[in-house]
PDB file of C-alpha atoms in Angstrom:
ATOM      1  CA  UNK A   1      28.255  -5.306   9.011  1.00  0.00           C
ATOM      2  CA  UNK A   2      25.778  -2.703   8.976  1.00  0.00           C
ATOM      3  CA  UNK A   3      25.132  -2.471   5.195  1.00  0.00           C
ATOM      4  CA  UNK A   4      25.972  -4.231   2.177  1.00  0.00           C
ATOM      5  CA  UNK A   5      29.469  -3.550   1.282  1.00  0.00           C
ATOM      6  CA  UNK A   6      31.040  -3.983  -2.365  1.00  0.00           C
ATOM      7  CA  UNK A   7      34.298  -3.951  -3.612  1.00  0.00           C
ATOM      8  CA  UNK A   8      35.697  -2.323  -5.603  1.00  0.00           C
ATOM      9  CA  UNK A   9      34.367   0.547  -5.736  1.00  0.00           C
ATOM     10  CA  UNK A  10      35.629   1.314  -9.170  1.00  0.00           C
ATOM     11  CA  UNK A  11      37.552  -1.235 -11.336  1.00  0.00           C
ATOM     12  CA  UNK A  12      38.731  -0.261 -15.119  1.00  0.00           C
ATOM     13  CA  UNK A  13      39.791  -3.284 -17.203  1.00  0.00           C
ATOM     14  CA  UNK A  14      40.742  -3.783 -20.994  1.00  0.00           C
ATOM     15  CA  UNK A  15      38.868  -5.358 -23.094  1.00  0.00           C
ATOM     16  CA  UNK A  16      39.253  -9.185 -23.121  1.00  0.00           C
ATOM     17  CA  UNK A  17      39.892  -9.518 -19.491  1.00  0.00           C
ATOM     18  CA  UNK A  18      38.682 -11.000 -17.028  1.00  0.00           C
ATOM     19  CA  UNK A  19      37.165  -9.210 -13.379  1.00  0.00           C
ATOM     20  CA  UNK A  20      35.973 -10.053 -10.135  1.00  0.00           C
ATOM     21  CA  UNK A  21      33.275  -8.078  -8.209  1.00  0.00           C
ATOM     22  CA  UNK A  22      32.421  -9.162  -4.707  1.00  0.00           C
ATOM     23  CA  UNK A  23      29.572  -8.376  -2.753  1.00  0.00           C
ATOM     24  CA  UNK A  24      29.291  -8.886   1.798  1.00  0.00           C
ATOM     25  CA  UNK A  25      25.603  -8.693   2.454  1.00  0.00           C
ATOM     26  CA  UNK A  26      24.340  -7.852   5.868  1.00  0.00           C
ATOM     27  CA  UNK A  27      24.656 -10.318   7.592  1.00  0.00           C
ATOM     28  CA  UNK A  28      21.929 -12.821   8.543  1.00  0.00           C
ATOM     29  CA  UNK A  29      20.895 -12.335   5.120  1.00  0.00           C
ATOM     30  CA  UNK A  30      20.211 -15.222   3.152  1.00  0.00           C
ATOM     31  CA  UNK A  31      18.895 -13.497  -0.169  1.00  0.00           C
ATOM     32  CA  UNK A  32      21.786 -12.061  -2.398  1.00  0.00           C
ATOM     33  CA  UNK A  33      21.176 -10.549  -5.703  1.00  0.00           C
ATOM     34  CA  UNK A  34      22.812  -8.788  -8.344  1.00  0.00           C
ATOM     35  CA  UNK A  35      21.546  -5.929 -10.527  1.00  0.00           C
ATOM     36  CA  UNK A  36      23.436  -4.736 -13.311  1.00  0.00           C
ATOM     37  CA  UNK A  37      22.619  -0.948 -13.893  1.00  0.00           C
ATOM     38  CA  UNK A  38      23.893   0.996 -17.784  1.00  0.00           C
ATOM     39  CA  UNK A  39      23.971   4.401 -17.977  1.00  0.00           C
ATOM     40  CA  UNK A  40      20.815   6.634 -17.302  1.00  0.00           C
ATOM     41  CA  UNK A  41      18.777   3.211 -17.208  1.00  0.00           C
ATOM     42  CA  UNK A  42      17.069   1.509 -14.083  1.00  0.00           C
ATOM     43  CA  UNK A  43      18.933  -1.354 -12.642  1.00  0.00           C
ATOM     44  CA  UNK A  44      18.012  -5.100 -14.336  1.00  0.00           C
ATOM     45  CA  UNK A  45      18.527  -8.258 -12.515  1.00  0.00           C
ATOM     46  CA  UNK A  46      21.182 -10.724 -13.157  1.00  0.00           C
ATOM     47  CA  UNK A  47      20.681 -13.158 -10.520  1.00  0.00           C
ATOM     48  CA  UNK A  48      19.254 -14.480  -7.140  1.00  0.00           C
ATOM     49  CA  UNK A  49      20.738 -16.908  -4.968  1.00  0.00           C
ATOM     50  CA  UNK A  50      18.479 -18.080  -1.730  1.00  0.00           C
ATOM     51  CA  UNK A  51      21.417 -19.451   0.010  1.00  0.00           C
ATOM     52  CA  UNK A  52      24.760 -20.707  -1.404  1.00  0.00           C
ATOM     53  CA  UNK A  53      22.724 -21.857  -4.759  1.00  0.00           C
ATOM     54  CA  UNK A  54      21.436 -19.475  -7.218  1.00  0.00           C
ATOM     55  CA  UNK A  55      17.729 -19.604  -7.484  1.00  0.00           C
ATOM     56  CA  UNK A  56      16.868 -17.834 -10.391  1.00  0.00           C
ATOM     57  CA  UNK A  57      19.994 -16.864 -13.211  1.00  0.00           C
ATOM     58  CA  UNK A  58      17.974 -16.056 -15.867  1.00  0.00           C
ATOM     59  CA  UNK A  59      19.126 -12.415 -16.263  1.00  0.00           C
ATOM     60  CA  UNK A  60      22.510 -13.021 -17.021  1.00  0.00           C
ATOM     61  CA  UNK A  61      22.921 -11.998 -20.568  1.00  0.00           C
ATOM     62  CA  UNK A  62      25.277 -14.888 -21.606  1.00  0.00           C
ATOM     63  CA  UNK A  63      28.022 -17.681 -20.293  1.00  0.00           C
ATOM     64  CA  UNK A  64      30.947 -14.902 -19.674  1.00  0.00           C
ATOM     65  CA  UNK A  65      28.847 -13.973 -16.338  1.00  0.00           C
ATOM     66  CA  UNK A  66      29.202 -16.360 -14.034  1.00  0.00           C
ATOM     67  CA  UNK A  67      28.421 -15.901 -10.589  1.00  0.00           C
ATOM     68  CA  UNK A  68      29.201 -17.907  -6.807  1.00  0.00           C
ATOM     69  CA  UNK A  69      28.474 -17.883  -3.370  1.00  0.00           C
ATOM     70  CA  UNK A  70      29.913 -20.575  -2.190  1.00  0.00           C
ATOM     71  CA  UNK A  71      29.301 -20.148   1.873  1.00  0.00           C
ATOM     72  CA  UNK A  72      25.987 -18.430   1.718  1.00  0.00           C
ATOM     73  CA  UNK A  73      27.542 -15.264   2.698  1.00  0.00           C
ATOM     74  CA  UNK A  74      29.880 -12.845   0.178  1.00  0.00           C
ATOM     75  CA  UNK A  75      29.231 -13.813  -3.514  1.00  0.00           C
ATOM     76  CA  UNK A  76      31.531 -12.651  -6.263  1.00  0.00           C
ATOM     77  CA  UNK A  77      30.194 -11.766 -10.357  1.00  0.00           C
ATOM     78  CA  UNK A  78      32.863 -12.569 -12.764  1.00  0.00           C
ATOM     79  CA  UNK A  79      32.882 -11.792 -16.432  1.00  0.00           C
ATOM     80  CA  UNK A  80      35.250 -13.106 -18.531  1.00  0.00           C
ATOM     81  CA  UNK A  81      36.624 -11.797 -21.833  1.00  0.00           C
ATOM     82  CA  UNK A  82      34.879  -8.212 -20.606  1.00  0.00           C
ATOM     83  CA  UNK A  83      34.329  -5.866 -23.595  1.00  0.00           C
ATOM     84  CA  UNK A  84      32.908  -2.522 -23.687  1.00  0.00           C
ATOM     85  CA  UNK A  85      29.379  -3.039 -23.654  1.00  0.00           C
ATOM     86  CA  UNK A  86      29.995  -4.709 -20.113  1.00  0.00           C
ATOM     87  CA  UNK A  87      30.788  -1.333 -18.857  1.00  0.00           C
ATOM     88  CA  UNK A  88      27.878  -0.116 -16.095  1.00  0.00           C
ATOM     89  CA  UNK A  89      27.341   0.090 -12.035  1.00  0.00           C
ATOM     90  CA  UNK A  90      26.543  -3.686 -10.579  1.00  0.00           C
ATOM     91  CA  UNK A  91      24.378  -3.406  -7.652  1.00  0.00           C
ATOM     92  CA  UNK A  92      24.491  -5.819  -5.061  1.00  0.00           C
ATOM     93  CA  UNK A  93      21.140  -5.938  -2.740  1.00  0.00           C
ATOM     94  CA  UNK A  94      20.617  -8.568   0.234  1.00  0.00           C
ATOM     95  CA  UNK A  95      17.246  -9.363   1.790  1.00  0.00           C
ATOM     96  CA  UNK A  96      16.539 -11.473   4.849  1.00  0.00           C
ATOM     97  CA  UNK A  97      14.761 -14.276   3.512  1.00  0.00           C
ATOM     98  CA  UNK A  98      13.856 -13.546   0.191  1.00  0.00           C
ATOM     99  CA  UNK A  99      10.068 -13.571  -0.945  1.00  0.00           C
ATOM    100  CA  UNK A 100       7.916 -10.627   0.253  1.00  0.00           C
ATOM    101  CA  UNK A 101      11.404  -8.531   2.026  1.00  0.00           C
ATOM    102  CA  UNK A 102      12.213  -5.707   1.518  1.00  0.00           C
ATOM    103  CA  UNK A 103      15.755  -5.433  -0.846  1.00  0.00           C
ATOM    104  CA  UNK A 104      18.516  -3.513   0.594  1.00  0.00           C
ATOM    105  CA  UNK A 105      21.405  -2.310  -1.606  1.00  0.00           C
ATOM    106  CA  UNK A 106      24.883  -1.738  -1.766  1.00  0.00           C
ATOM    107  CA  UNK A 107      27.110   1.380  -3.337  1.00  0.00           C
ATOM    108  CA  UNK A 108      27.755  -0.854  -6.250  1.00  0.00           C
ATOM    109  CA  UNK A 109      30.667  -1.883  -8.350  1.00  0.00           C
ATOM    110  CA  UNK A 110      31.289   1.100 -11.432  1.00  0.00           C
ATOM    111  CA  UNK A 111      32.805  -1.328 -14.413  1.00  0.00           C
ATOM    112  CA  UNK A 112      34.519   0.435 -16.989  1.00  0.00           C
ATOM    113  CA  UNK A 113      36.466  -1.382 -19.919  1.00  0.00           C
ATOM    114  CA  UNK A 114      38.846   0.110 -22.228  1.00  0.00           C
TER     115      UNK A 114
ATOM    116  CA  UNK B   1       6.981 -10.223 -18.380  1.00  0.00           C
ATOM    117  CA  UNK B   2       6.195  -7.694 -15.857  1.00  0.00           C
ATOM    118  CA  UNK B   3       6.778  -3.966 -17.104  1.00  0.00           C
ATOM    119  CA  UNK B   4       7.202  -0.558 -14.867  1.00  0.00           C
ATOM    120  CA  UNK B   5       7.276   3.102 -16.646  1.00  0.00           C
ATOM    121  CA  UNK B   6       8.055   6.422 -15.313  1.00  0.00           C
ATOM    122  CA  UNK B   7       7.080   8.461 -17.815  1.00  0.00           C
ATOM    123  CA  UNK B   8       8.570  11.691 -16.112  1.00  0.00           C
ATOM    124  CA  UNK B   9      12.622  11.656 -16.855  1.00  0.00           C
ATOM    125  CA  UNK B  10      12.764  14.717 -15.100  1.00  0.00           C
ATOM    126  CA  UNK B  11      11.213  16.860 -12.539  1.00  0.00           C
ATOM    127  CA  UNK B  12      11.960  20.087 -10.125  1.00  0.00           C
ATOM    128  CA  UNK B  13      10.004  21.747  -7.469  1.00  0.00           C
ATOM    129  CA  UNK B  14      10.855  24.882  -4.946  1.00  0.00           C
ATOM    130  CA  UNK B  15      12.114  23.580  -1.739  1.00  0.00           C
ATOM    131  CA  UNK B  16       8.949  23.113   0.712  1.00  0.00           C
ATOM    132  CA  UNK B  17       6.718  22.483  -2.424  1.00  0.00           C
ATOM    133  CA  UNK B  18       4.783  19.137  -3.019  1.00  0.00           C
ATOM    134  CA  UNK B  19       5.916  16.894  -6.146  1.00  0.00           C
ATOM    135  CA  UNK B  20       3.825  13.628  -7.352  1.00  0.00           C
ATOM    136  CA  UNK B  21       6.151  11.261  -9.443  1.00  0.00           C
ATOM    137  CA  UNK B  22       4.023   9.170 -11.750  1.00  0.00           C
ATOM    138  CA  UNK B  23       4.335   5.122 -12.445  1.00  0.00           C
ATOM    139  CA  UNK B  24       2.984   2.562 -13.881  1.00  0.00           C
ATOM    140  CA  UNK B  25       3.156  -1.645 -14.148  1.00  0.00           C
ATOM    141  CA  UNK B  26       1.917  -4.207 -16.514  1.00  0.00           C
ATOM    142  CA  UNK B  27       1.473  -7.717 -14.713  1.00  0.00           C
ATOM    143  CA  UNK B  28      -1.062 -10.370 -14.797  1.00  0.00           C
ATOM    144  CA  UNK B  29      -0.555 -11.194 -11.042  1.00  0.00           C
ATOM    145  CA  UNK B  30      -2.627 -10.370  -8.366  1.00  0.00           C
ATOM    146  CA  UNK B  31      -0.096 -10.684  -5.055  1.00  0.00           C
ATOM    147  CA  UNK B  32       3.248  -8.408  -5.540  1.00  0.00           C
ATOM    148  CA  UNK B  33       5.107  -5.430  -3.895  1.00  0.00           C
ATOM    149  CA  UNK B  34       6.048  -1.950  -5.237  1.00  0.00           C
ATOM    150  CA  UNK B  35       8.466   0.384  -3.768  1.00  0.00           C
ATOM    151  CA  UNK B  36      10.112   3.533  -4.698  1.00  0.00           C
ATOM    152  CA  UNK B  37      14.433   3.863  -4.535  1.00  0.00           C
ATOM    153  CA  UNK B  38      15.876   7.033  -4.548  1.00  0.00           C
ATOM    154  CA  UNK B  39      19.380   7.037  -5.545  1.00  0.00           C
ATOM    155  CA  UNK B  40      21.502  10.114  -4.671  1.00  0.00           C
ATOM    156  CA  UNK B  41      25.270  10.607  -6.533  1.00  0.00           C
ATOM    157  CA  UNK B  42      26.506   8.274  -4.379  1.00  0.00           C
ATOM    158  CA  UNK B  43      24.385   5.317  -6.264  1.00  0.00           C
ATOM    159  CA  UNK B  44      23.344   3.373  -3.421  1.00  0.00           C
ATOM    160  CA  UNK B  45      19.984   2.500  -3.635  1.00  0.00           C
ATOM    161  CA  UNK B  46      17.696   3.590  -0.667  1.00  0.00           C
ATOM    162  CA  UNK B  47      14.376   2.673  -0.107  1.00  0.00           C
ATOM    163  CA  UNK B  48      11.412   5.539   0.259  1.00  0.00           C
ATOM    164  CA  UNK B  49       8.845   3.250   0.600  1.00  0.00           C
ATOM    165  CA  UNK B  50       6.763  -0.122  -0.142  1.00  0.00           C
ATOM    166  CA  UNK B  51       3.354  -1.018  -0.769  1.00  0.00           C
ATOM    167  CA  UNK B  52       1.821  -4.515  -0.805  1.00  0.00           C
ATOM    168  CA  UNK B  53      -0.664  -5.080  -3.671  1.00  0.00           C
ATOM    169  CA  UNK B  54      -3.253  -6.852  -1.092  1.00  0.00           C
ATOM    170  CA  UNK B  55      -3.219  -3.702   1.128  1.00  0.00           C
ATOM    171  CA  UNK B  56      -6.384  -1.102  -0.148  1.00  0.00           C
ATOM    172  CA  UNK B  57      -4.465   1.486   2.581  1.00  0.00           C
ATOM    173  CA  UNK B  58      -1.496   3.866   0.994  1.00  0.00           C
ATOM    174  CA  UNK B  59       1.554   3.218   2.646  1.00  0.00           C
ATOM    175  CA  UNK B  60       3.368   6.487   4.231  1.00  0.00           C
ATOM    176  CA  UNK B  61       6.474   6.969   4.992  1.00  0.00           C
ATOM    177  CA  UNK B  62       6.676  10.622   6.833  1.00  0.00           C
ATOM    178  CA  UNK B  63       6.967  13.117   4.284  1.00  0.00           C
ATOM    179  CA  UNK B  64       6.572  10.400   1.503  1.00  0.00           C
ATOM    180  CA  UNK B  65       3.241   8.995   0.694  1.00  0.00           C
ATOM    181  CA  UNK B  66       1.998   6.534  -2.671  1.00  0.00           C
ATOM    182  CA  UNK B  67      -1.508   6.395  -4.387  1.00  0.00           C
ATOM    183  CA  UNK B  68      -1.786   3.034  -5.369  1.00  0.00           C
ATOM    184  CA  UNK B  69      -4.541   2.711  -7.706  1.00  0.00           C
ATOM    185  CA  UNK B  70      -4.589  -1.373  -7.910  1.00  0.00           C
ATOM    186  CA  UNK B  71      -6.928  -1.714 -10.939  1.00  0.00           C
ATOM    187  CA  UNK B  72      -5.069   1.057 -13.442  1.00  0.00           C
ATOM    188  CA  UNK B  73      -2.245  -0.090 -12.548  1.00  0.00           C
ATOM    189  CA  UNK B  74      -0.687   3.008 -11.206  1.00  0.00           C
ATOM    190  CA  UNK B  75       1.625   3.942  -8.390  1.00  0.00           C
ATOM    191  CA  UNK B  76       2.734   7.719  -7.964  1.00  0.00           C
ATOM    192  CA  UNK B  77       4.640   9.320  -5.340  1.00  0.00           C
ATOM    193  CA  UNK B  78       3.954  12.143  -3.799  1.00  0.00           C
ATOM    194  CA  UNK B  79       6.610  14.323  -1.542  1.00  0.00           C
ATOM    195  CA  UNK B  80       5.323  16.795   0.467  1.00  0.00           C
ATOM    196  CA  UNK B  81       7.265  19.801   2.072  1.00  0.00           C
ATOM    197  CA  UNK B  82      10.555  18.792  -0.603  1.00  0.00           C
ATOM    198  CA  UNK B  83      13.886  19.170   1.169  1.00  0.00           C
ATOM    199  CA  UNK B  84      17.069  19.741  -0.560  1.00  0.00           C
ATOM    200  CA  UNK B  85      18.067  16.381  -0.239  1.00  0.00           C
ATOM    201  CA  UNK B  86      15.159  14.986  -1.665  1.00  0.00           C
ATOM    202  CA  UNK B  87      17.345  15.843  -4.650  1.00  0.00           C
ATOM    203  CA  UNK B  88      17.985  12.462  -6.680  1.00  0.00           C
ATOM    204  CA  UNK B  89      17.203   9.882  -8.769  1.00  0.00           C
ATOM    205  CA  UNK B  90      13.766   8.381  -7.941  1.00  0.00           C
ATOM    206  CA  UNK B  91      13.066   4.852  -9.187  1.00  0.00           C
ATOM    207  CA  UNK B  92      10.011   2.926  -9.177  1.00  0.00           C
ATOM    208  CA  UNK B  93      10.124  -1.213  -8.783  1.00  0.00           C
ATOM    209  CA  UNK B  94       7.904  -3.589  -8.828  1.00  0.00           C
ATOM    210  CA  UNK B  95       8.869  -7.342  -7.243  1.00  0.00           C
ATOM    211  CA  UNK B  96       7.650 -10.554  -8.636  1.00  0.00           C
ATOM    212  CA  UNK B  97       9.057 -14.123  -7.961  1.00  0.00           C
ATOM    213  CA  UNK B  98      12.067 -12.452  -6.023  1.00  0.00           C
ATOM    214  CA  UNK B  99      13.120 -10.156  -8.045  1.00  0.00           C
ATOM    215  CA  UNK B 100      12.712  -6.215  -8.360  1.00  0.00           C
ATOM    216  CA  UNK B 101      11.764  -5.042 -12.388  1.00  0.00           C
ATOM    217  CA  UNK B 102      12.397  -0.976 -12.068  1.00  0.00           C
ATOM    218  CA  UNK B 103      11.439   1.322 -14.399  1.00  0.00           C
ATOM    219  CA  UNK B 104      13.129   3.981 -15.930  1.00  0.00           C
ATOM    220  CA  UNK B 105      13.784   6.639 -12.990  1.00  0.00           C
ATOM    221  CA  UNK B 106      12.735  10.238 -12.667  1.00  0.00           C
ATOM    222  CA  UNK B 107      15.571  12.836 -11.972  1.00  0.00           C
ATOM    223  CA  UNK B 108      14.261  15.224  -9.174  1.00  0.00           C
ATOM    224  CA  UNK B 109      15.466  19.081  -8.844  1.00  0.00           C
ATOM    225  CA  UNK B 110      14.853  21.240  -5.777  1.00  0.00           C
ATOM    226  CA  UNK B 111      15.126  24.382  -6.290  1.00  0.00           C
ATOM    227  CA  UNK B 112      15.656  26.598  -3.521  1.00  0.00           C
TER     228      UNK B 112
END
């Protein structure tokens, strides 16, 4: 495609269950990361994957974030047993190698739960 | 751990006016990138511009230019002849071992 795409666009959830976010990076790209951005703050990482495994996971904040990418293309986030502080914009960005590219990002995922 | 602060939450200028948006990093390496985002309503993410660290030149990007002053630190951008739809959020990053740190973002008004 000719961007990264991400969908939803908007997803509201209760709290306690459990949501999907998927991410289709340009393709070609091999870099795929995810950014998890809170209201009025910059976006913070979550995770990188170079590939189909995840290179670096050491921003997300605890086990219910769990994330795949399991043919080196579209990855998916999932959170389980969401609650309310999970609530933010996810940004998904895709580079074409990884070290010293530029990032490119998608619209993001808006989270909100109930 | 590597640090970026924008230190301006908010800014305006008149249409055709020049703005500088100021940032700065903390990191002990000598070999990384910085770029500025600018993120409109929509929230996608779209780069301005990039510097690498090991390039003395500014980068410039049209009506977009940085001052990349390696040794304080700093990295301001400057817009020059502001358009109406340089109206956004402006966000500084820095990238180390693959991953972008951003700072705190600047809000940008034009006022016409």
């Amino acid at each position: 495609g000719a961007g990264v795409s991400q969908t939803p666009s908007n997803k509201v959830t209760e709290k306690g269950k459990y949501v999907e976010l998927r991410c289709d990076p340009i393709s070609g790209h091999t870099a795929l990361y995810w950014y998890r951005q809170s209201l009025g703050q910059g976006p913070e990482f979550l995770i990188y994957f170079q590939g189909t495994g995840a290179a670096d996971d050491s921003g997300l904040p605890n086990d219910r974030f769990f994330a795949v990418r399991p043919e080196g293309s579209v990855s998916t986030l999932k959170i389980q047993r969401t609650e309310r502080g999970d609530s933010a914009v996810y940004l998904c960005a895709s580079s074409p190698s990884g070290h010293t590219d530029t990032q490119y990002f998608g619209p993001g995922t808006r989270l909100t739960v109930l | 751990a590597q640090t970026v602060t924008q230190s301006q939450p908010e800014m305006s200028v008149q249409e055709a006016e020049t703005v500088t948006l100021s940032c700065t990093y903390d990191t002990s390496e000598s070999d990384y990138y910085l770029f500025w985002y600018k993120q409109p309503p929509s929230r996608q993410m779209i780069l301005v511009i990039r510097q690498e660290a090991y390039k003395q030149q500014n980068a410039t990007e049209n009506r977009f230019s940085v001052n990349f002053q390696k040794a304080a630190k700093s990295f301001s951008l400057k817009i020059s002849d502001s358009q109406l739809g340089d109206a956004a959020m402006y966000f500084c990053a820095y990238e180390g071992a693959q991953k972008l740190v951003f700072g705190q973002g600047t809000r940008l008004t034009i006022n016409p």
